[in-house]
mmCIF file of C-alpha atoms in Angstrom:
data_model
loop_
_atom_site.group_PDB
_atom_site.id
_atom_site.type_symbol
_atom_site.label_atom_id
_atom_site.label_comp_id
_atom_site.label_asym_id
_atom_site.label_seq_id
_atom_site.Cartn_x
_atom_site.Cartn_y
_atom_site.Cartn_z
ATOM 1 C CA MET N 1 0.285 -0.238 -0.151
ATOM 2 C CA ASN N 2 1.535 3.268 -0.776
ATOM 3 C CA ILE N 3 0.138 6.142 1.028
ATOM 4 C CA ILE N 4 1.703 10.170 0.661
ATOM 5 C CA PHE N 5 0.755 12.525 3.396
ATOM 6 C CA ALA N 6 1.331 16.242 1.527
ATOM 7 C CA GLY N 7 0.621 19.913 3.952
ATOM 8 C CA VAL N 8 2.929 22.426 4.994
ATOM 9 C CA GLY N 9 4.654 22.833 8.082
ATOM 10 C CA GLY N 10 2.498 22.962 11.286
ATOM 11 C CA GLN N 11 -0.448 20.901 10.323
ATOM 12 C CA GLY N 12 1.432 17.196 11.428
ATOM 13 C CA VAL N 13 2.295 16.185 8.239
ATOM 14 C CA ILE N 14 5.055 14.099 9.521
ATOM 15 C CA LEU N 15 3.332 12.986 13.122
ATOM 16 C CA ALA N 16 -0.055 11.590 10.496
ATOM 17 C CA GLY N 17 2.546 9.290 8.618
ATOM 18 C CA LYS N 18 4.207 8.024 12.200
ATOM 19 C CA VAL N 19 0.761 7.272 13.249
ATOM 20 C CA LEU N 20 0.414 4.550 10.723
ATOM 21 C CA MET N 21 3.434 3.661 9.921
ATOM 22 C CA GLU N 22 2.759 2.214 14.055
ATOM 23 C CA VAL N 23 -0.888 1.307 12.710
ATOM 24 C CA ALA N 24 0.559 -0.637 9.956
ATOM 25 C CA ARG N 25 3.520 -2.590 11.779
ATOM 26 C CA ASN N 26 1.562 -3.773 14.806
ATOM 27 C CA ALA N 27 -0.374 -5.445 12.079
ATOM 28 C CA GLY N 28 2.265 -6.629 11.536
ATOM 29 C CA TYR N 29 3.826 -5.395 7.899
ATOM 30 C CA ASP N 30 7.390 -3.910 6.890
ATOM 31 C CA VAL N 31 7.072 -0.349 7.073
ATOM 32 C CA LYS N 32 9.218 2.157 5.690
ATOM 33 C CA GLU N 33 8.878 5.580 5.700
ATOM 34 C CA SER N 34 9.887 9.012 3.456
ATOM 35 C CA GLU N 35 9.921 12.461 4.297
ATOM 36 C CA VAL N 36 9.853 16.451 2.707
ATOM 37 C CA HIS N 37 10.002 18.981 5.285
ATOM 38 C CA GLY N 38 11.656 21.692 2.335
ATOM 39 C CA MET N 39 10.698 25.147 4.274
ATOM 40 C CA ALA N 40 8.709 23.627 6.599
ATOM 41 C CA GLN N 41 9.656 26.597 9.629
ATOM 42 C CA ARG N 42 8.376 29.068 7.266
ATOM 43 C CA GLY N 43 5.088 27.220 5.910
ATOM 44 C CA GLY N 44 6.131 25.037 3.063
ATOM 45 C CA SER N 45 5.295 21.981 1.524
ATOM 46 C CA VAL N 46 6.220 18.390 3.180
ATOM 47 C CA ASP N 47 4.958 14.905 2.439
ATOM 48 C CA CYS N 48 5.747 12.209 4.208
ATOM 49 C CA GLN N 49 5.214 8.654 2.231
ATOM 50 C CA VAL N 50 4.359 5.399 3.845
ATOM 51 C CA ARG N 51 4.628 1.617 2.451
ATOM 52 C CA TYR N 52 3.352 -0.779 4.185
ATOM 53 C CA GLY N 53 3.047 -4.510 2.272
ATOM 54 C CA GLU N 54 4.441 -8.127 3.419
ATOM 55 C CA LYS N 55 8.359 -6.527 1.604
ATOM 56 C CA VAL N 56 8.656 -3.401 1.368
ATOM 57 C CA HIS N 57 12.345 -2.350 -0.609
ATOM 58 C CA SER N 58 11.840 1.311 -0.682
ATOM 59 C CA PRO N 59 10.573 4.387 1.107
ATOM 60 C CA LEU N 60 9.741 6.275 -1.928
ATOM 61 C CA ILE N 61 6.394 5.972 -4.140
ATOM 62 C CA ARG N 62 7.133 6.341 -7.720
ATOM 63 C CA LYS N 63 5.166 8.425 -9.913
ATOM 64 C CA GLY N 64 1.126 6.991 -10.950
ATOM 65 C CA SER N 65 1.785 4.525 -7.983
ATOM 66 C CA ALA N 66 0.456 6.156 -4.402
ATOM 67 C CA ASP N 67 -2.961 4.387 -3.488
ATOM 68 C CA PHE N 68 -3.887 7.297 -1.186
ATOM 69 C CA ILE N 69 -3.020 11.337 -1.052
ATOM 70 C CA LEU N 70 -4.035 12.960 1.785
ATOM 71 C CA SER N 71 -3.816 16.327 1.101
ATOM 72 C CA PHE N 72 -4.238 18.645 3.923
ATOM 73 C CA GLU N 73 -4.636 21.605 2.382
ATOM 74 C CA LEU N 74 -5.980 22.520 -1.667
ATOM 75 C CA ILE N 75 -2.727 23.434 -3.652
ATOM 76 C CA GLU N 76 -1.095 20.323 -2.295
ATOM 77 C CA ILE N 77 -3.086 18.337 -3.994
ATOM 78 C CA LEU N 78 -1.044 19.911 -7.251
ATOM 79 C CA ARG N 79 2.697 19.479 -6.147
ATOM 80 C CA LYS N 80 1.376 15.519 -6.006
ATOM 81 C CA ILE N 81 -0.586 13.939 -8.356
ATOM 82 C CA ASP N 82 1.578 12.839 -10.524
ATOM 83 C CA LEU N 83 1.941 9.938 -8.726
ATOM 84 C CA LEU N 84 -1.524 8.737 -7.852
ATOM 85 C CA ALA N 85 -2.220 5.973 -10.054
ATOM 86 C CA PRO N 86 -4.499 5.442 -11.708
ATOM 87 C CA GLY N 87 -7.693 3.793 -9.849
ATOM 88 C CA GLY N 88 -6.113 5.446 -6.567
ATOM 89 C CA LYS N 89 -8.166 8.359 -4.749
ATOM 90 C CA ALA N 90 -7.221 11.203 -2.825
ATOM 91 C CA LEU N 91 -8.808 13.018 0.464
ATOM 92 C CA VAL N 92 -7.944 16.642 0.212
ATOM 93 C CA ASN N 93 -9.041 19.023 2.817
ATOM 94 C CA ARG N 94 -10.927 22.134 0.641
ATOM 95 C CA LEU N 95 -8.715 24.287 3.635
ATOM 96 C CA ARG N 96 -6.431 27.140 2.175
ATOM 97 C CA ILE N 97 -2.967 28.486 3.374
ATOM 98 C CA ASN N 98 -1.638 31.337 1.332
ATOM 99 C CA PRO N 99 2.232 30.715 0.963
ATOM 100 C CA ALA N 100 4.736 33.627 1.773
ATOM 101 C CA PRO N 101 4.486 34.659 -2.506
ATOM 102 C CA VAL N 102 0.528 35.102 -1.866
ATOM 103 C CA GLU N 103 0.993 36.197 1.357
ATOM 104 C CA SER N 104 3.609 39.213 0.740
ATOM 105 C CA GLY N 105 1.602 39.685 -2.641
ATOM 106 C CA LEU N 106 3.941 38.846 -4.831
ATOM 107 C CA MET N 107 0.507 36.439 -6.442
ATOM 108 C CA GLU N 108 -2.848 35.433 -5.649
ATOM 109 C CA TYR N 109 -4.155 32.689 -4.569
ATOM 110 C CA PRO N 110 -5.669 30.888 -7.523
ATOM 111 C CA ASP N 111 -9.591 30.428 -7.649
ATOM 112 C CA ASP N 112 -10.464 27.998 -9.370
ATOM 113 C CA ILE N 113 -8.669 25.015 -7.555
ATOM 114 C CA GLU N 114 -11.371 23.237 -6.360
ATOM 115 C CA PRO N 115 -13.493 23.458 -9.792
ATOM 116 C CA TRP N 116 -10.113 21.487 -11.575
ATOM 117 C CA ILE N 117 -9.907 19.196 -9.267
ATOM 118 C CA VAL N 118 -13.644 18.308 -9.482
ATOM 119 C CA ALA N 119 -13.214 18.314 -13.057
ATOM 120 C CA ASN N 120 -9.970 16.314 -13.055
ATOM 121 C CA LEU N 121 -9.673 13.964 -10.382
ATOM 122 C CA PRO N 122 -12.528 11.496 -10.608
ATOM 123 C CA SER N 123 -11.203 9.457 -7.048
ATOM 124 C CA VAL N 124 -10.955 12.257 -5.417
ATOM 125 C CA ARG N 125 -13.238 13.399 -2.675
ATOM 126 C CA LEU N 126 -13.104 17.639 -0.850
ATOM 127 C CA ILE N 127 -13.033 16.822 2.306
ATOM 128 C CA ASP N 128 -14.280 20.478 4.372
ATOM 129 C CA THR N 129 -12.334 19.921 8.614
ATOM 130 C CA GLU N 130 -13.364 22.970 9.553
ATOM 131 C CA GLU N 131 -16.093 22.319 11.740
ATOM 132 C CA ALA N 132 -14.518 19.202 12.681
ATOM 133 C CA LEU N 133 -11.540 20.694 14.105
ATOM 134 C CA ARG N 134 -13.669 23.379 15.510
ATOM 135 C CA GLU N 135 -15.467 20.589 17.606
ATOM 136 C CA ALA N 136 -11.553 18.325 18.804
ATOM 137 C CA GLY N 137 -11.171 21.802 19.904
ATOM 138 C CA SER N 138 -7.393 22.178 17.640
ATOM 139 C CA LYS N 139 -6.999 24.146 13.983
ATOM 140 C CA LYS N 140 -3.708 21.529 14.521
ATOM 141 C CA ALA N 141 -5.886 18.562 14.805
ATOM 142 C CA VAL N 142 -6.254 18.897 11.342
ATOM 143 C CA ASN N 143 -3.951 15.731 10.456
ATOM 144 C CA ILE N 144 -5.710 13.880 12.666
ATOM 145 C CA VAL N 145 -9.303 14.496 11.297
ATOM 146 C CA MET N 146 -7.712 13.737 7.478
ATOM 147 C CA LEU N 147 -6.114 10.264 9.478
ATOM 148 C CA GLY N 148 -9.788 9.873 10.348
ATOM 149 C CA ALA N 149 -11.322 10.465 6.768
ATOM 150 C CA LEU N 150 -8.100 7.616 5.102
ATOM 151 C CA SER N 151 -8.989 5.118 8.083
ATOM 152 C CA LYS N 152 -12.529 4.597 6.531
ATOM 153 C CA GLU N 153 -10.900 3.588 3.737
ATOM 154 C CA LEU N 154 -8.095 0.731 5.582
ATOM 155 C CA GLU N 155 -8.536 -2.118 6.118
ATOM 156 C CA PHE N 156 -7.574 -1.517 10.258
ATOM 157 C CA SER N 157 -10.216 -1.499 13.257
ATOM 158 C CA PRO N 158 -10.179 1.989 15.523
ATOM 159 C CA GLU N 159 -9.122 0.472 17.598
ATOM 160 C CA ASP N 160 -5.594 0.454 15.673
ATOM 161 C CA TRP N 161 -5.606 3.737 14.837
ATOM 162 C CA ILE N 162 -6.702 4.770 18.367
ATOM 163 C CA HIS N 163 -3.842 3.189 19.639
ATOM 164 C CA ALA N 164 -1.431 3.791 17.846
ATOM 165 C CA ILE N 165 -2.931 7.507 18.730
ATOM 166 C CA GLU N 166 -2.110 6.649 22.045
ATOM 167 C CA ALA N 167 1.350 5.542 21.569
ATOM 168 C CA MET N 168 2.794 8.648 19.004
ATOM 169 C CA VAL N 169 0.614 11.574 20.850
ATOM 170 C CA LYS N 170 2.279 13.148 23.810
ATOM 171 C CA PRO N 171 -0.695 12.208 27.067
ATOM 172 C CA LYS N 172 -1.455 15.756 27.201
ATOM 173 C CA PHE N 173 -3.333 15.300 23.314
ATOM 174 C CA VAL N 174 -4.974 12.116 22.772
ATOM 175 C CA GLU N 175 -7.989 12.300 24.096
ATOM 176 C CA MET N 176 -7.950 15.154 22.075
ATOM 177 C CA ASN N 177 -6.121 13.909 18.834
ATOM 178 C CA ILE N 178 -9.004 10.920 19.638
ATOM 179 C CA LYS N 179 -11.908 12.817 19.896
ATOM 180 C CA ALA N 180 -10.222 13.932 16.089
ATOM 181 C CA PHE N 181 -10.143 10.734 14.702
ATOM 182 C CA ASN N 182 -13.807 10.276 15.592
ATOM 183 C CA LEU N 183 -14.714 13.758 14.093
ATOM 184 C CA GLY N 184 -13.001 12.566 10.103
ATOM 185 C CA ARG N 185 -14.206 9.304 10.426
ATOM 186 C CA GLU N 186 -17.034 10.581 10.133
ATOM 187 C CA LEU N 187 -17.063 12.948 7.780
#
């Protein structure tokens, strides 16, 4: 299974990948992972590629072979779409985070991304996480809300995911993250 998490710095992209790795490893799979941080501390692109199966030889996902892409920010799906396999699925958060050139007024955030995604990606699911994040109590839980949405697509039980969240998240944030996960499953 080849899964890509894509977002910007501060969205918990790497933690989402680590939680999936924990779930898959606990289920007995061989797991490999690759991370790209870029200018993460400045709000730049971050991605995490996770591969699991009977035997995984490389952590990198080839173009056209990702089973799932989770995009935590709207424009990030455009950076990764060439990695999606025919028949693969993209779960895309409708959230917009302005990159530095937009913030500085040098560029404008494209207004036509959602219509383009819907017209060109037949297996995309646009997800509005805003209400779930408000209910969870933190905008920083976008990664776990998106994992909740992904969890409905994979073979692991909700309990498997919750055990992984408990193992990977700081204790004081576990309850909030479990709530975020369950809200994501409902989206």
